[in-house]
Short mmCIF file of C-alpha atoms in Angstrom, two decimals:
data_model
loop_
_atom_site.label_atom_id
_atom_site.label_comp_id
_atom_site.label_asym_id
_atom_site.label_seq_id
_atom_site.Cartn_x
_atom_site.Cartn_y
_atom_site.Cartn_z
CA MET B 22 0.59 20.58 13.31
CA ARG B 23 -0.32 23.12 10.75
CA SER B 24 -3.32 25.29 11.09
CA THR B 25 -5.73 26.26 8.53
CA PRO B 26 -5.72 29.89 7.33
CA SER B 27 -6.84 32.56 9.85
CA SER B 28 -9.97 33.32 7.55
CA ALA B 29 -11.09 29.57 7.82
CA PRO B 30 -14.14 28.99 9.93
CA SER B 31 -14.18 26.64 12.85
CA THR B 32 -14.18 22.92 11.58
CA SER B 33 -16.97 21.90 13.73
CA SER B 34 -19.58 23.92 12.18
CA SER B 35 -18.78 24.89 8.60
CA THR B 36 -19.66 23.45 5.29
CA PRO B 37 -16.82 23.09 2.66
CA SER B 38 -16.78 24.32 -0.71
CA THR B 39 -18.52 21.96 -3.11
CA SER B 40 -16.66 23.14 -6.26
CA SER B 41 -14.81 20.14 -8.09
CA SER B 42 -11.90 22.24 -8.84
CA THR B 43 -9.56 22.81 -5.64
CA PRO B 44 -11.20 25.08 -3.33
CA SER B 45 -9.26 27.81 -1.57
CA ALA B 46 -11.76 28.30 1.52
CA PRO B 47 -13.45 27.26 3.61
CA LEU B 48 -11.34 24.52 4.86
CA ALA B 49 -13.89 22.28 6.81
CA PRO B 50 -14.83 18.70 7.17
CA VAL B 51 -18.09 17.18 6.75
CA ARG B 52 -19.29 15.32 9.84
CA THR B 53 -22.33 13.18 8.91
CA ALA B 54 -23.37 11.09 5.93
CA ASP B 55 -26.29 13.32 5.57
CA GLU B 56 -24.35 16.45 5.35
CA LEU B 57 -22.17 14.58 2.64
CA HIS B 58 -24.97 13.50 0.51
CA ALA B 59 -26.51 16.87 0.54
CA LEU B 60 -23.61 18.49 -1.22
CA PRO B 61 -24.30 18.98 -4.82
CA SER B 62 -22.24 16.88 -7.21
CA ARG B 63 -22.18 15.76 -10.71
CA GLY B 64 -20.07 13.21 -12.72
CA ARG B 65 -18.39 10.27 -11.39
CA ARG B 66 -17.76 9.91 -7.77
CA ALA B 67 -14.40 8.60 -6.27
CA VAL B 68 -13.30 8.19 -2.66
CA VAL B 69 -10.00 8.11 -1.11
CA MET B 70 -10.22 6.37 2.49
CA THR B 71 -7.46 7.45 5.14
CA MET B 72 -6.99 7.49 8.89
CA GLY B 73 -5.69 10.99 8.68
CA ALA B 74 -2.17 12.15 9.34
CA LEU B 75 -1.90 12.82 5.55
CA HIS B 76 1.14 12.94 3.65
CA ASP B 77 2.32 13.17 -0.10
CA GLY B 78 1.49 9.37 -0.48
CA HIS B 79 -2.15 10.33 0.19
CA ALA B 80 -2.01 13.37 -1.99
CA THR B 81 -0.81 11.23 -5.05
CA LEU B 82 -4.13 9.19 -4.35
CA ILE B 83 -6.24 12.28 -4.14
CA ARG B 84 -4.57 13.45 -7.47
CA ALA B 85 -4.94 10.23 -9.03
CA ALA B 86 -8.71 10.11 -8.28
CA ARG B 87 -9.32 13.90 -9.37
CA GLU B 88 -7.74 13.06 -12.80
CA TYR B 89 -9.74 9.97 -13.06
CA VAL B 90 -13.16 11.56 -12.46
CA GLY B 91 -12.11 14.89 -14.32
CA ARG B 92 -13.01 18.39 -13.32
CA ASP B 93 -16.70 17.81 -13.04
CA GLY B 94 -16.32 14.58 -10.71
CA PHE B 95 -16.65 14.49 -6.80
CA VAL B 96 -13.62 13.21 -4.97
CA VAL B 97 -14.29 12.58 -1.32
CA VAL B 98 -11.62 12.03 1.32
CA THR B 99 -12.34 10.17 4.38
CA VAL B 100 -10.49 10.85 7.73
CA PHE B 101 -11.36 8.24 10.30
CA VAL B 102 -9.12 6.59 12.74
CA ASN B 103 -10.75 3.12 12.86
CA PRO B 104 -10.89 1.57 16.30
CA LEU B 105 -11.62 -1.98 14.99
CA GLN B 106 -8.20 -2.16 13.47
CA PHE B 107 -6.25 -1.55 16.42
CA GLY B 108 -5.22 -4.99 18.39
CA ALA B 109 -3.86 -5.61 21.77
CA GLY B 110 -0.67 -3.52 22.34
CA GLU B 111 -1.56 -1.13 19.38
CA ASP B 112 -2.25 2.32 21.11
CA LEU B 113 -5.23 3.83 19.51
CA ASP B 114 -4.75 6.97 21.41
CA ARG B 115 -1.16 7.17 20.05
CA TYR B 116 -2.19 7.48 16.41
CA PRO B 117 -1.42 10.88 15.15
CA ARG B 118 -4.56 13.14 14.60
CA THR B 119 -3.71 16.22 12.42
CA LEU B 120 -6.88 17.28 11.05
CA ASP B 121 -6.24 20.89 10.25
CA ALA B 122 -3.15 19.98 8.24
CA ASP B 123 -5.08 17.02 6.59
CA LEU B 124 -7.77 19.63 5.27
CA GLU B 125 -5.07 21.78 3.68
CA LEU B 126 -3.51 18.67 1.80
CA ALA B 127 -6.47 17.18 0.74
CA PHE B 128 -8.14 20.22 -0.70
CA ALA B 129 -5.01 21.26 -2.24
CA ALA B 130 -4.73 17.66 -3.92
CA GLY B 131 -8.21 18.11 -5.41
CA ALA B 132 -10.68 16.88 -2.88
CA SER B 133 -14.29 18.09 -3.22
CA ALA B 134 -15.06 17.32 0.41
CA VAL B 135 -13.35 15.84 3.48
CA PHE B 136 -15.56 13.48 5.44
CA ALA B 137 -14.33 13.35 9.07
CA PRO B 138 -17.18 11.42 10.99
CA SER B 139 -17.07 10.31 14.49
CA ALA B 140 -17.24 6.94 15.75
CA GLU B 141 -20.75 7.13 16.54
CA GLU B 142 -21.71 8.26 13.05
CA VAL B 143 -19.76 5.04 11.63
CA TYR B 144 -20.82 2.69 14.34
CA PRO B 145 -24.11 3.76 15.76
CA GLY B 146 -24.55 2.33 19.29
CA GLY B 147 -21.12 1.42 19.78
CA GLU B 148 -18.88 -1.47 17.87
CA PRO B 149 -20.71 -3.46 15.42
CA GLN B 150 -21.90 -6.96 16.21
CA VAL B 151 -21.88 -8.01 12.65
CA ARG B 152 -18.45 -7.73 10.99
CA ILE B 153 -16.87 -8.64 7.69
CA THR B 154 -14.33 -11.59 8.06
CA ALA B 155 -11.29 -11.52 5.89
CA GLY B 156 -11.14 -15.19 5.52
CA PRO B 157 -7.88 -17.25 5.15
CA MET B 158 -6.18 -14.76 3.01
CA GLY B 159 -6.45 -12.38 6.04
CA GLU B 160 -4.84 -14.60 8.43
CA ARG B 161 -1.48 -14.63 6.70
CA LEU B 162 1.29 -12.26 6.78
CA GLU B 163 -0.12 -8.98 8.35
CA GLY B 164 -3.12 -11.09 9.61
CA THR B 165 -0.59 -13.38 11.66
CA SER B 166 1.15 -10.47 13.06
CA ARG B 167 -1.95 -8.46 13.77
CA PRO B 168 -5.02 -10.81 14.52
CA GLY B 169 -8.21 -9.30 13.73
CA HIS B 170 -6.72 -6.18 11.96
CA PHE B 171 -8.18 -7.08 8.40
CA ASP B 172 -11.62 -7.99 9.90
CA GLY B 173 -11.70 -4.51 11.21
CA MET B 174 -10.35 -2.97 7.99
CA LEU B 175 -12.78 -4.55 5.91
CA THR B 176 -15.87 -3.71 8.27
CA VAL B 177 -14.92 -0.03 8.04
CA VAL B 178 -14.16 -0.07 4.17
CA ALA B 179 -17.56 -1.61 3.80
CA LYS B 180 -19.20 0.91 5.96
CA LEU B 181 -17.45 3.87 4.40
CA LEU B 182 -18.31 2.52 0.89
CA HIS B 183 -22.05 2.73 2.08
CA LEU B 184 -21.64 5.93 3.44
CA THR B 185 -19.76 7.78 0.61
CA ARG B 186 -21.46 5.94 -2.24
CA PRO B 187 -18.64 6.14 -4.63
CA ASP B 188 -18.22 4.82 -8.32
CA VAL B 189 -14.60 4.26 -7.64
CA ALA B 190 -12.21 4.14 -4.73
CA PHE B 191 -8.51 4.50 -4.67
CA PHE B 192 -6.07 2.72 -2.27
CA GLY B 193 -2.17 2.75 -2.17
CA GLN B 194 -0.25 -0.45 -3.18
CA LYS B 195 2.03 0.06 -0.23
CA ASP B 196 -0.68 -1.81 1.71
CA ALA B 197 -0.51 -4.64 -0.73
CA GLN B 198 -2.43 -7.18 1.43
CA GLN B 199 -5.09 -4.74 2.30
CA LEU B 200 -5.52 -3.77 -1.46
CA ALA B 201 -5.95 -7.53 -2.25
CA LEU B 202 -8.43 -8.04 0.51
CA ILE B 203 -10.58 -5.02 -0.73
CA ARG B 204 -10.59 -6.21 -4.17
CA ARG B 205 -11.53 -9.64 -3.23
CA MET B 206 -14.31 -8.31 -0.77
CA VAL B 207 -15.79 -6.23 -3.62
CA ARG B 208 -15.86 -9.09 -5.95
CA ASP B 209 -17.07 -11.53 -3.52
CA LEU B 210 -20.01 -9.45 -2.05
CA ASN B 211 -20.89 -7.51 -5.30
CA PHE B 212 -20.14 -4.01 -4.12
CA PRO B 213 -21.20 -1.80 -7.10
CA VAL B 214 -17.65 0.22 -7.06
CA GLU B 215 -14.37 0.00 -9.08
CA ILE B 216 -11.07 -0.48 -6.98
CA VAL B 217 -8.09 1.22 -8.30
CA GLY B 218 -4.50 0.78 -6.95
CA VAL B 219 -1.89 3.51 -6.94
CA PRO B 220 1.74 2.64 -6.70
CA THR B 221 3.80 3.24 -3.72
CA VAL B 222 5.30 6.74 -3.14
CA ARG B 223 8.75 6.86 -1.87
CA GLU B 224 10.80 9.55 -0.11
CA SER B 225 14.18 10.55 -1.80
CA ASP B 226 16.07 7.85 0.06
CA GLY B 227 13.69 5.03 -0.96
CA LEU B 228 11.71 4.94 2.40
CA ALA B 229 8.05 4.17 1.59
CA LEU B 230 5.98 7.08 2.76
CA SER B 231 4.11 6.38 5.99
CA SER B 232 2.63 8.37 8.65
CA ARG B 233 4.90 6.06 11.00
CA ASN B 234 7.96 7.46 9.65
CA ARG B 235 7.73 10.37 11.88
CA TYR B 236 8.48 8.09 14.80
CA LEU B 237 11.89 7.13 13.48
CA ALA B 238 14.82 8.86 15.12
CA THR B 239 17.88 9.53 12.89
CA ALA B 240 19.72 6.19 13.55
CA GLU B 241 16.39 4.27 13.25
CA ARG B 242 15.72 5.76 9.88
CA ARG B 243 19.07 4.79 8.66
CA THR B 244 18.30 1.08 9.74
CA ALA B 245 14.79 1.27 8.27
CA LEU B 246 16.20 1.94 4.70
CA ALA B 247 17.01 -1.61 4.53
CA LEU B 248 13.52 -2.52 3.87
CA SER B 249 13.47 -0.65 0.47
CA ARG B 250 17.22 -1.64 -0.08
CA ALA B 251 16.14 -5.42 0.33
CA LEU B 252 13.30 -5.03 -2.17
CA PHE B 253 15.41 -3.33 -4.84
CA ALA B 254 18.16 -5.91 -4.51
CA ALA B 255 15.58 -8.53 -5.08
CA SER B 256 14.18 -6.92 -7.99
CA ASP B 257 17.73 -6.39 -9.43
CA ARG B 258 18.53 -10.05 -8.90
CA LEU B 259 15.46 -11.09 -10.72
CA ALA B 260 16.41 -8.68 -13.82
CA ALA B 261 19.91 -10.24 -13.87
CA GLN B 262 18.43 -13.69 -13.89
CA GLN B 263 16.08 -12.81 -16.58
CA ALA B 264 18.82 -11.29 -18.82
CA LEU B 265 21.03 -14.11 -18.27
CA ALA B 266 18.36 -16.62 -19.16
CA ALA B 267 17.50 -14.65 -22.40
CA ARG B 268 21.23 -14.52 -23.24
CA ALA B 269 21.30 -18.38 -22.53
CA ALA B 270 18.51 -19.21 -24.58
CA SER B 271 19.85 -17.22 -27.77
CA LEU B 272 22.98 -19.50 -28.00
CA PRO B 273 23.40 -22.33 -30.50
CA GLY B 274 22.67 -25.65 -28.70
CA SER B 275 25.43 -27.35 -30.52
CA GLU B 276 28.32 -26.09 -28.48
CA SER B 277 29.07 -25.28 -24.99
CA ARG B 278 27.76 -22.29 -23.56
CA ALA B 279 30.95 -20.79 -22.32
CA GLU B 280 32.60 -21.47 -25.76
CA ALA B 281 29.64 -19.60 -27.57
CA LEU B 282 29.65 -16.87 -25.03
CA SER B 283 33.35 -16.32 -25.61
CA ARG B 284 32.96 -16.06 -29.22
CA LEU B 285 30.04 -13.57 -28.66
CA GLY B 286 32.67 -11.31 -26.68
CA GLU B 287 30.48 -11.65 -23.51
CA ALA B 288 33.57 -12.32 -21.18
CA ARG B 289 31.48 -11.58 -17.90
CA ALA B 290 29.13 -14.17 -18.92
CA ALA B 291 31.43 -16.45 -20.31
CA ALA B 292 33.26 -16.53 -16.92
CA ASP B 293 29.95 -17.36 -15.24
CA ALA B 294 28.85 -20.52 -17.58
CA HIS B 295 27.60 -22.18 -14.56
CA ALA B 296 25.16 -19.47 -13.94
CA VAL B 297 24.10 -19.44 -17.65
CA ALA B 298 23.45 -23.31 -17.53
CA GLN B 299 21.40 -22.69 -14.44
CA ALA B 300 19.52 -19.95 -16.14
CA THR B 301 18.65 -22.25 -18.97
CA ALA B 302 17.64 -25.09 -16.75
CA SER B 303 15.38 -22.85 -14.72
CA GLU B 304 13.58 -21.23 -17.56
CA TRP B 305 12.60 -18.05 -15.58
CA GLY B 306 15.19 -17.78 -12.95
CA GLY B 307 14.35 -19.02 -9.26
CA ALA B 308 12.06 -17.19 -6.87
CA ASP B 309 14.40 -18.77 -4.08
CA ALA B 310 17.31 -16.60 -5.30
CA VAL B 311 15.10 -13.55 -5.40
CA ARG B 312 14.12 -14.13 -1.78
CA ALA B 313 17.75 -14.75 -0.89
CA ALA B 314 18.93 -11.57 -2.50
CA ALA B 315 16.48 -9.65 -0.25
CA ARG B 316 17.24 -11.57 2.88
CA ALA B 317 20.83 -11.00 2.58
CA VAL B 318 20.23 -7.16 3.12
CA LEU B 319 17.91 -7.63 6.02
CA ASP B 320 20.42 -10.03 7.73
CA ASP B 321 22.90 -7.13 7.65
CA ALA B 322 20.53 -4.67 8.98
CA ALA B 323 19.72 -7.15 11.94
CA LYS B 324 23.27 -6.39 12.88
CA ALA B 325 22.96 -2.65 12.78
CA ASP B 326 22.62 -0.16 15.73
CA PRO B 327 19.68 0.03 16.28
CA PRO B 328 18.94 -3.52 14.71
CA LEU B 329 16.29 -4.24 12.27
CA VAL B 330 13.85 -6.87 13.75
CA LEU B 331 12.31 -8.65 10.91
CA ASP B 332 8.55 -9.80 11.09
CA TYR B 333 8.43 -11.52 7.75
CA LEU B 334 9.85 -11.51 4.25
CA ALA B 335 7.46 -13.27 1.76
CA LEU B 336 7.19 -13.83 -1.88
CA VAL B 337 3.59 -14.14 -2.59
CA ASP B 338 0.96 -14.75 -5.22
CA PRO B 339 -1.30 -11.54 -5.26
CA ALA B 340 -4.25 -13.54 -5.73
CA ASP B 341 -4.26 -15.20 -2.29
CA PHE B 342 -1.06 -14.20 -0.87
CA THR B 343 0.26 -17.63 -0.48
CA ASP B 344 4.05 -18.42 -0.91
CA VAL B 345 5.16 -18.99 -4.60
CA ALA B 346 7.27 -21.88 -5.61
CA ASP B 347 10.94 -21.55 -6.87
CA ASP B 348 9.72 -22.20 -10.40
CA HIS B 349 6.82 -19.52 -10.32
CA HIS B 350 5.73 -17.93 -13.57
CA GLY B 351 3.68 -14.85 -13.56
CA GLU B 352 2.99 -11.90 -11.11
CA ALA B 353 4.34 -11.99 -7.45
CA ILE B 354 4.75 -9.57 -4.57
CA LEU B 355 7.68 -9.39 -2.54
CA ALA B 356 6.49 -7.94 1.09
CA VAL B 357 8.44 -7.25 4.18
CA ALA B 358 7.61 -6.24 7.56
CA ALA B 359 10.06 -5.25 10.50
CA ARG B 360 10.48 -3.19 13.60
CA VAL B 361 13.14 -0.50 14.09
CA GLY B 362 13.04 0.63 17.66
CA THR B 363 9.27 0.64 18.45
CA THR B 364 8.31 1.43 15.09
CA ARG B 365 6.64 -1.25 12.92
CA LEU B 366 7.13 -0.62 9.22
CA ILE B 367 5.69 -2.69 5.96
CA ASP B 368 6.75 -2.27 2.35
CA ASN B 369 6.50 -4.26 -0.92
CA ILE B 370 7.39 -4.33 -4.45
CA PRO B 371 5.43 -6.10 -7.44
CA LEU B 372 7.56 -8.59 -9.40
CA THR B 373 6.84 -10.31 -12.70
CA PHE B 374 8.76 -13.79 -13.37
CA GLY B 375 9.00 -14.81 -16.84
CA ALA B 376 8.96 -11.15 -18.41
CA THR B 377 11.51 -12.16 -21.06
CA LYS B 378 9.37 -15.14 -22.49
#
């Protein structure tokens, strides 16, 4: 864990700088909502919600929030390990807590204040009796693997929206199902806040940034890279299908596809006349082939040492996280979850079927 500079006061008693520009000192959190509301602010107010153990993915969210609200805006970063999100077998006590380092990163990225409340501040009197229910969408994918997780997540997001009173909230697209549920909650329950999704930040080898990455041993990390490789393979397959469909659609209809392609000098496509015919018959290219491209990579990783143990691979509609049909046209999310050793990882990539239309 990194420490705050020696000149910084104790994090239990000091009030942070309230400048909308990046403060240099002191590095200290706000502990109560009353203290947070007492800080002078002007302009638009943004919040970035975290459970701490901040990394560059979180920094990207904070920078996006700062850019969005401008120099005169107020950016609140919350650091709260929410007990309601941890189910049976998920060790709440094991979750990394690195507040000193979190303060450094948050303020360096442009935070105006870091709100790090106690459980009693968020849930006075203990766990709440009344909670937000995620509904059917919260029972799919991550909801199947982690029953009750999304109910706990939505409950704390609702609480923190009330406690921080933002105009806009920023969330990462890496947690795609979480982002979709938050958007649905805000719409269905008329929360007066705008929700902004920020693209996934990846490490140089392609692994999506996550606080859980620190648990991976060297060999486990090599296996874990199959998650992003599978997503990129699927994206490449979709791009190839759509390019092939576009070429096939441009050919004259009065002659065979292979002959026309040969005359155009496209030897590779001519040799794959059957694929061209399929591309023409399936106007946008099939979703099943995209799934298969990703699964092939994951199947190989299941034979690695250590192996990747797949939880799910799903190509879903972002509106409700139901599986899309093979002839799907429009936006989709390819999501994957797996375990490597004792570490569970998730990743996803947005795809658009029919982009060449």
